[in-house]
Amino acid sequence: MIELFMSAFVTLFVVIDPPGCAPIYAGLTANATSAARRSMAIRACLIAAVILLGFALFGEALLAAMHIELDAFRVAGGIMLFLIALEMVFEKRTERRNDRADRVREDPEHEDVSVFPMAMPMLAGPGAIASIMLLAGNAKGVEGTLVVLAALGLVLVLTLMALLAASPLMRVFGDKVEAVITRLLGVLLAALAAQYVIDGLRDSFS
């Protein structure tokens, strides 16, 4: 159970990427009051939690209804996560997130950023959805599922803390530290993605 928890925590932490989301959130809410920033951060994490919880509990049933085996999803999810990892290492993911944030800032109707782009697709994006479905599918029984959900809860709590502390932290550390952390997490995610593909192929042909 400890191994499952650590695997789920590391995977979800790398994919959701709280250190990468924090500076973007700080930029999106630069003109908001402290109370508004706090409210939007809490709302974004709660919405992301509901989305990911739904896929964790009902994702496997959805795959079964579409006649997709879990091993095939492991391979597909691993490939997708590997592409995300490459973008993190070469900072393409951060550039895309910043471009999306700039478009939101330019639109005066998007004052509340909790749903878009924070909850989706930044927190509960395709990579996070694929990861939670893979982890829940690999979990054995109710206890294993609860362990995965506990890891998800911890990651989202850390994400909320990162969003709440985004503005002061960015003033202290700046963009350089965030770029280093993102690259390190990208390398780790690449290894995890490769393991998903290996497991999926091995189980499919065994």
PDB file of C-alpha atoms in Angstrom:
ATOM      1  CA  MET A   1       0.000   0.000   0.000  1.00  0.00           C
ATOM      2  CA  ILE A   2       2.867   2.370   0.762  1.00  0.00           C
ATOM      3  CA  GLU A   3       4.417   1.606  -2.628  1.00  0.00           C
ATOM      4  CA  LEU A   4       1.081   2.202  -4.352  1.00  0.00           C
ATOM      5  CA  PHE A   5       0.601   5.475  -2.482  1.00  0.00           C
ATOM      6  CA  MET A   6       4.078   6.733  -3.393  1.00  0.00           C
ATOM      7  CA  SER A   7       3.661   5.720  -7.038  1.00  0.00           C
ATOM      8  CA  ALA A   8       0.268   7.427  -7.258  1.00  0.00           C
ATOM      9  CA  PHE A   9       1.472  10.526  -5.422  1.00  0.00           C
ATOM     10  CA  VAL A  10       4.585  11.000  -7.577  1.00  0.00           C
ATOM     11  CA  THR A  11       2.678  10.393 -10.815  1.00  0.00           C
ATOM     12  CA  LEU A  12      -0.140  12.793  -9.986  1.00  0.00           C
ATOM     13  CA  PHE A  13       2.195  15.423  -8.543  1.00  0.00           C
ATOM     14  CA  VAL A  14       4.318  15.415 -11.694  1.00  0.00           C
ATOM     15  CA  VAL A  15       1.338  15.475 -14.065  1.00  0.00           C
ATOM     16  CA  ILE A  16      -0.723  18.105 -12.221  1.00  0.00           C
ATOM     17  CA  ASP A  17       2.507  20.031 -11.611  1.00  0.00           C
ATOM     18  CA  PRO A  18       1.694  22.442  -8.731  1.00  0.00           C
ATOM     19  CA  PRO A  19       5.043  24.292  -9.107  1.00  0.00           C
ATOM     20  CA  GLY A  20       4.238  24.943 -12.763  1.00  0.00           C
ATOM     21  CA  CYS A  21       0.632  26.009 -12.170  1.00  0.00           C
ATOM     22  CA  ALA A  22       1.456  28.436  -9.348  1.00  0.00           C
ATOM     23  CA  PRO A  23       3.228  31.161 -11.393  1.00  0.00           C
ATOM     24  CA  ILE A  24       0.561  31.004 -14.099  1.00  0.00           C
ATOM     25  CA  TYR A  25      -2.164  31.398 -11.484  1.00  0.00           C
ATOM     26  CA  ALA A  26      -0.267  34.331  -9.974  1.00  0.00           C
ATOM     27  CA  GLY A  27      -0.197  36.026 -13.370  1.00  0.00           C
ATOM     28  CA  LEU A  28      -3.878  35.346 -14.079  1.00  0.00           C
ATOM     29  CA  THR A  29      -4.983  36.792 -10.736  1.00  0.00           C
ATOM     30  CA  ALA A  30      -2.514  39.668 -10.498  1.00  0.00           C
ATOM     31  CA  ASN A  31      -5.313  42.260 -10.459  1.00  0.00           C
ATOM     32  CA  ALA A  32      -7.620  40.348  -8.102  1.00  0.00           C
ATOM     33  CA  THR A  33      -7.980  40.962  -4.384  1.00  0.00           C
ATOM     34  CA  SER A  34      -6.524  38.512  -1.857  1.00  0.00           C
ATOM     35  CA  ALA A  35     -10.005  37.218  -0.998  1.00  0.00           C
ATOM     36  CA  ALA A  36     -10.838  36.675  -4.691  1.00  0.00           C
ATOM     37  CA  ARG A  37      -7.542  34.869  -5.320  1.00  0.00           C
ATOM     38  CA  ARG A  38      -8.171  32.597  -2.341  1.00  0.00           C
ATOM     39  CA  SER A  39     -11.750  31.883  -3.436  1.00  0.00           C
ATOM     40  CA  MET A  40     -10.751  31.060  -7.024  1.00  0.00           C
ATOM     41  CA  ALA A  41      -7.909  28.786  -5.882  1.00  0.00           C
ATOM     42  CA  ILE A  42     -10.222  26.783  -3.622  1.00  0.00           C
ATOM     43  CA  ARG A  43     -12.905  26.563  -6.305  1.00  0.00           C
ATOM     44  CA  ALA A  44     -10.412  25.437  -8.973  1.00  0.00           C
ATOM     45  CA  CYS A  45      -9.056  22.627  -6.785  1.00  0.00           C
ATOM     46  CA  LEU A  46     -12.541  21.457  -5.785  1.00  0.00           C
ATOM     47  CA  ILE A  47     -13.743  21.325  -9.397  1.00  0.00           C
ATOM     48  CA  ALA A  48     -10.582  19.469 -10.457  1.00  0.00           C
ATOM     49  CA  ALA A  49     -11.103  17.031  -7.556  1.00  0.00           C
ATOM     50  CA  VAL A  50     -14.673  16.253  -8.657  1.00  0.00           C
ATOM     51  CA  ILE A  51     -13.582  15.674 -12.267  1.00  0.00           C
ATOM     52  CA  LEU A  52     -10.659  13.414 -11.362  1.00  0.00           C
ATOM     53  CA  LEU A  53     -12.691  11.546  -8.733  1.00  0.00           C
ATOM     54  CA  GLY A  54     -15.333  10.789 -11.340  1.00  0.00           C
ATOM     55  CA  PHE A  55     -12.779   9.337 -13.748  1.00  0.00           C
ATOM     56  CA  ALA A  56     -11.074   7.385 -10.939  1.00  0.00           C
ATOM     57  CA  LEU A  57     -14.325   5.716  -9.895  1.00  0.00           C
ATOM     58  CA  PHE A  58     -16.082   5.314 -13.231  1.00  0.00           C
ATOM     59  CA  GLY A  59     -13.264   5.460 -15.793  1.00  0.00           C
ATOM     60  CA  GLU A  60     -12.773   1.689 -15.948  1.00  0.00           C
ATOM     61  CA  ALA A  61     -16.517   1.163 -16.491  1.00  0.00           C
ATOM     62  CA  LEU A  62     -16.347   3.717 -19.303  1.00  0.00           C
ATOM     63  CA  LEU A  63     -13.497   1.794 -20.926  1.00  0.00           C
ATOM     64  CA  ALA A  64     -15.447  -1.452 -20.601  1.00  0.00           C
ATOM     65  CA  ALA A  65     -18.492   0.129 -22.214  1.00  0.00           C
ATOM     66  CA  MET A  66     -16.299   1.186 -25.132  1.00  0.00           C
ATOM     67  CA  HIS A  67     -14.707  -2.297 -25.301  1.00  0.00           C
ATOM     68  CA  ILE A  68     -11.238  -0.947 -24.530  1.00  0.00           C
ATOM     69  CA  GLU A  69      -8.936  -3.124 -22.444  1.00  0.00           C
ATOM     70  CA  LEU A  70      -7.031  -1.548 -19.573  1.00  0.00           C
ATOM     71  CA  ASP A  71      -3.703  -2.701 -21.058  1.00  0.00           C
ATOM     72  CA  ALA A  72      -4.442  -0.772 -24.260  1.00  0.00           C
ATOM     73  CA  PHE A  73      -5.237   2.282 -22.154  1.00  0.00           C
ATOM     74  CA  ARG A  74      -1.954   1.814 -20.258  1.00  0.00           C
ATOM     75  CA  VAL A  75       0.005   1.941 -23.518  1.00  0.00           C
ATOM     76  CA  ALA A  76      -1.951   4.909 -24.889  1.00  0.00           C
ATOM     77  CA  GLY A  77      -1.790   6.772 -21.582  1.00  0.00           C
ATOM     78  CA  GLY A  78       1.922   6.077 -21.239  1.00  0.00           C
ATOM     79  CA  ILE A  79       2.620   7.474 -24.699  1.00  0.00           C
ATOM     80  CA  MET A  80       0.566  10.594 -23.951  1.00  0.00           C
ATOM     81  CA  LEU A  81       2.320  11.141 -20.619  1.00  0.00           C
ATOM     82  CA  PHE A  82       5.693  10.698 -22.323  1.00  0.00           C
ATOM     83  CA  LEU A  83       4.809  13.462 -24.781  1.00  0.00           C
ATOM     84  CA  ILE A  84       3.831  15.693 -21.844  1.00  0.00           C
ATOM     85  CA  ALA A  85       7.170  14.867 -20.203  1.00  0.00           C
ATOM     86  CA  LEU A  86       9.055  15.936 -23.343  1.00  0.00           C
ATOM     87  CA  GLU A  87       7.150  19.216 -23.359  1.00  0.00           C
ATOM     88  CA  MET A  88       8.043  19.771 -19.693  1.00  0.00           C
ATOM     89  CA  VAL A  89      11.745  19.105 -20.281  1.00  0.00           C
ATOM     90  CA  PHE A  90      11.878  21.480 -23.256  1.00  0.00           C
ATOM     91  CA  GLU A  91       9.475  24.006 -21.626  1.00  0.00           C
ATOM     92  CA  LYS A  92       6.879  23.666 -24.390  1.00  0.00           C
ATOM     93  CA  ARG A  93       4.157  22.886 -21.847  1.00  0.00           C
ATOM     94  CA  THR A  94       4.886  26.063 -19.897  1.00  0.00           C
ATOM     95  CA  GLU A  95       4.822  28.110 -23.104  1.00  0.00           C
ATOM     96  CA  ARG A  96       1.440  26.636 -24.078  1.00  0.00           C
ATOM     97  CA  ARG A  97       0.027  27.298 -20.606  1.00  0.00           C
ATOM     98  CA  ASN A  98       1.289  30.886 -20.707  1.00  0.00           C
ATOM     99  CA  ASP A  99      -0.260  31.411 -24.153  1.00  0.00           C
ATOM    100  CA  ARG A 100      -3.585  30.108 -22.849  1.00  0.00           C
ATOM    101  CA  ALA A 101      -3.312  32.364 -19.811  1.00  0.00           C
ATOM    102  CA  ASP A 102      -2.573  35.380 -22.033  1.00  0.00           C
ATOM    103  CA  ARG A 103      -5.708  34.706 -24.080  1.00  0.00           C
ATOM    104  CA  VAL A 104      -7.780  34.548 -20.906  1.00  0.00           C
ATOM    105  CA  ARG A 105      -6.279  37.815 -19.641  1.00  0.00           C
ATOM    106  CA  GLU A 106      -7.134  39.520 -22.925  1.00  0.00           C
ATOM    107  CA  ASP A 107     -10.792  38.515 -22.598  1.00  0.00           C
ATOM    108  CA  PRO A 108     -12.520  40.847 -20.095  1.00  0.00           C
ATOM    109  CA  GLU A 109     -15.359  38.347 -19.595  1.00  0.00           C
ATOM    110  CA  HIS A 110     -12.961  35.829 -18.038  1.00  0.00           C
ATOM    111  CA  GLU A 111     -12.404  37.454 -14.666  1.00  0.00           C
ATOM    112  CA  ASP A 112     -13.039  34.191 -12.806  1.00  0.00           C
ATOM    113  CA  VAL A 113     -10.297  31.781 -13.863  1.00  0.00           C
ATOM    114  CA  SER A 114     -11.216  28.988 -11.436  1.00  0.00           C
ATOM    115  CA  VAL A 115     -13.080  26.838 -13.982  1.00  0.00           C
ATOM    116  CA  PHE A 116     -11.172  27.768 -17.138  1.00  0.00           C
ATOM    117  CA  PRO A 117      -8.282  27.542 -17.473  1.00  0.00           C
ATOM    118  CA  MET A 118      -7.314  26.485 -13.921  1.00  0.00           C
ATOM    119  CA  ALA A 119      -9.618  23.544 -13.098  1.00  0.00           C
ATOM    120  CA  MET A 120      -9.651  22.421 -16.728  1.00  0.00           C
ATOM    121  CA  PRO A 121      -7.358  21.925 -18.483  1.00  0.00           C
ATOM    122  CA  MET A 122      -4.474  22.954 -16.202  1.00  0.00           C
ATOM    123  CA  LEU A 123      -5.265  20.810 -13.143  1.00  0.00           C
ATOM    124  CA  ALA A 124      -7.643  18.180 -14.507  1.00  0.00           C
ATOM    125  CA  GLY A 125      -6.208  17.959 -17.997  1.00  0.00           C
ATOM    126  CA  PRO A 126      -5.875  14.920 -20.279  1.00  0.00           C
ATOM    127  CA  GLY A 127      -2.657  13.801 -18.588  1.00  0.00           C
ATOM    128  CA  ALA A 128      -4.172  13.912 -15.098  1.00  0.00           C
ATOM    129  CA  ILE A 129      -7.315  12.099 -16.264  1.00  0.00           C
ATOM    130  CA  ALA A 130      -5.268   9.377 -17.957  1.00  0.00           C
ATOM    131  CA  SER A 131      -3.058   9.029 -14.882  1.00  0.00           C
ATOM    132  CA  ILE A 132      -5.906   8.693 -12.373  1.00  0.00           C
ATOM    133  CA  MET A 133      -7.633   6.115 -14.565  1.00  0.00           C
ATOM    134  CA  LEU A 134      -4.425   4.094 -14.916  1.00  0.00           C
ATOM    135  CA  LEU A 135      -3.694   4.255 -11.197  1.00  0.00           C
ATOM    136  CA  ALA A 136      -7.265   3.334 -10.230  1.00  0.00           C
ATOM    137  CA  GLY A 137      -7.200   0.486 -12.743  1.00  0.00           C
ATOM    138  CA  ASN A 138      -3.964  -0.873 -11.282  1.00  0.00           C
ATOM    139  CA  ALA A 139      -5.282  -0.650  -7.704  1.00  0.00           C
ATOM    140  CA  LYS A 140      -6.439  -3.917  -6.154  1.00  0.00           C
ATOM    141  CA  GLY A 141      -9.813  -3.774  -4.434  1.00  0.00           C
ATOM    142  CA  VAL A 142     -11.413  -1.029  -2.387  1.00  0.00           C
ATOM    143  CA  GLU A 143      -8.315  -0.465  -0.241  1.00  0.00           C
ATOM    144  CA  GLY A 144      -6.118   0.128  -3.277  1.00  0.00           C
ATOM    145  CA  THR A 145      -8.627   2.594  -4.730  1.00  0.00           C
ATOM    146  CA  LEU A 146      -8.778   4.479  -1.426  1.00  0.00           C
ATOM    147  CA  VAL A 147      -4.976   4.698  -1.371  1.00  0.00           C
ATOM    148  CA  VAL A 148      -4.959   6.205  -4.881  1.00  0.00           C
ATOM    149  CA  LEU A 149      -7.682   8.673  -3.891  1.00  0.00           C
ATOM    150  CA  ALA A 150      -5.705   9.611  -0.771  1.00  0.00           C
ATOM    151  CA  ALA A 151      -2.685  10.369  -2.966  1.00  0.00           C
ATOM    152  CA  LEU A 152      -4.901  12.474  -5.246  1.00  0.00           C
ATOM    153  CA  GLY A 153      -6.254  14.346  -2.231  1.00  0.00           C
ATOM    154  CA  LEU A 154      -2.758  15.101  -0.951  1.00  0.00           C
ATOM    155  CA  VAL A 155      -1.606  16.354  -4.358  1.00  0.00           C
ATOM    156  CA  LEU A 156      -4.627  18.640  -4.656  1.00  0.00           C
ATOM    157  CA  VAL A 157      -4.040  19.983  -1.129  1.00  0.00           C
ATOM    158  CA  LEU A 158      -0.429  20.757  -2.083  1.00  0.00           C
ATOM    159  CA  THR A 159      -1.699  22.333  -5.311  1.00  0.00           C
ATOM    160  CA  LEU A 160      -4.078  24.535  -3.338  1.00  0.00           C
ATOM    161  CA  MET A 161      -1.229  25.600  -1.046  1.00  0.00           C
ATOM    162  CA  ALA A 162       0.918  26.397  -4.089  1.00  0.00           C
ATOM    163  CA  LEU A 163      -1.836  28.516  -5.653  1.00  0.00           C
ATOM    164  CA  LEU A 164      -2.494  30.381  -2.423  1.00  0.00           C
ATOM    165  CA  ALA A 165       1.212  31.100  -1.978  1.00  0.00           C
ATOM    166  CA  ALA A 166       1.865  31.746  -5.683  1.00  0.00           C
ATOM    167  CA  SER A 167       2.226  35.530  -5.613  1.00  0.00           C
ATOM    168  CA  PRO A 168       4.659  35.834  -2.659  1.00  0.00           C
ATOM    169  CA  LEU A 169       6.658  32.785  -3.787  1.00  0.00           C
ATOM    170  CA  MET A 170       7.095  34.177  -7.286  1.00  0.00           C
ATOM    171  CA  ARG A 171       8.474  37.383  -5.813  1.00  0.00           C
ATOM    172  CA  VAL A 172      11.001  35.362  -3.795  1.00  0.00           C
ATOM    173  CA  PHE A 173      12.113  32.658  -6.261  1.00  0.00           C
ATOM    174  CA  GLY A 174      11.250  33.966  -9.719  1.00  0.00           C
ATOM    175  CA  ASP A 175      10.952  32.033 -12.980  1.00  0.00           C
ATOM    176  CA  LYS A 176      14.359  30.305 -12.907  1.00  0.00           C
ATOM    177  CA  VAL A 177      13.611  28.013  -9.976  1.00  0.00           C
ATOM    178  CA  GLU A 178      10.244  27.076 -11.460  1.00  0.00           C
ATOM    179  CA  ALA A 179      11.913  26.171 -14.774  1.00  0.00           C
ATOM    180  CA  VAL A 180      14.454  23.903 -13.047  1.00  0.00           C
ATOM    181  CA  ILE A 181      11.737  22.126 -11.035  1.00  0.00           C
ATOM    182  CA  THR A 182       9.598  21.628 -14.146  1.00  0.00           C
ATOM    183  CA  ARG A 183      12.498  20.047 -16.064  1.00  0.00           C
ATOM    184  CA  LEU A 184      13.317  17.673 -13.201  1.00  0.00           C
ATOM    185  CA  LEU A 185       9.673  16.611 -12.917  1.00  0.00           C
ATOM    186  CA  GLY A 186       9.571  16.103 -16.685  1.00  0.00           C
ATOM    187  CA  VAL A 187      12.462  13.617 -16.569  1.00  0.00           C
ATOM    188  CA  LEU A 188      10.728  11.712 -13.776  1.00  0.00           C
ATOM    189  CA  LEU A 189       7.434  11.659 -15.663  1.00  0.00           C
ATOM    190  CA  ALA A 190       9.182  10.282 -18.771  1.00  0.00           C
ATOM    191  CA  ALA A 191      10.413   7.290 -16.760  1.00  0.00           C
ATOM    192  CA  LEU A 192       6.955   6.689 -15.278  1.00  0.00           C
ATOM    193  CA  ALA A 193       5.362   6.916 -18.724  1.00  0.00           C
ATOM    194  CA  ALA A 194       7.818   4.397 -20.135  1.00  0.00           C
ATOM    195  CA  GLN A 195       6.941   2.020 -17.287  1.00  0.00           C
ATOM    196  CA  TYR A 196       3.226   2.302 -18.147  1.00  0.00           C
ATOM    197  CA  VAL A 197       3.955   1.337 -21.757  1.00  0.00           C
ATOM    198  CA  ILE A 198       6.184  -1.580 -20.708  1.00  0.00           C
ATOM    199  CA  ASP A 199       3.545  -2.888 -18.282  1.00  0.00           C
ATOM    200  CA  GLY A 200       0.776  -2.584 -20.852  1.00  0.00           C
ATOM    201  CA  LEU A 201       2.728  -4.397 -23.562  1.00  0.00           C
ATOM    202  CA  ARG A 202       3.951  -7.101 -21.193  1.00  0.00           C
ATOM    203  CA  ASP A 203       0.469  -7.859 -19.852  1.00  0.00           C
ATOM    204  CA  SER A 204      -1.077  -7.784 -23.327  1.00  0.00           C
ATOM    205  CA  PHE A 205       1.294 -10.402 -24.743  1.00  0.00           C
ATOM    206  CA  SER A 206       1.793 -12.524 -21.624  1.00  0.00           C
TER     207      SER A 206
END
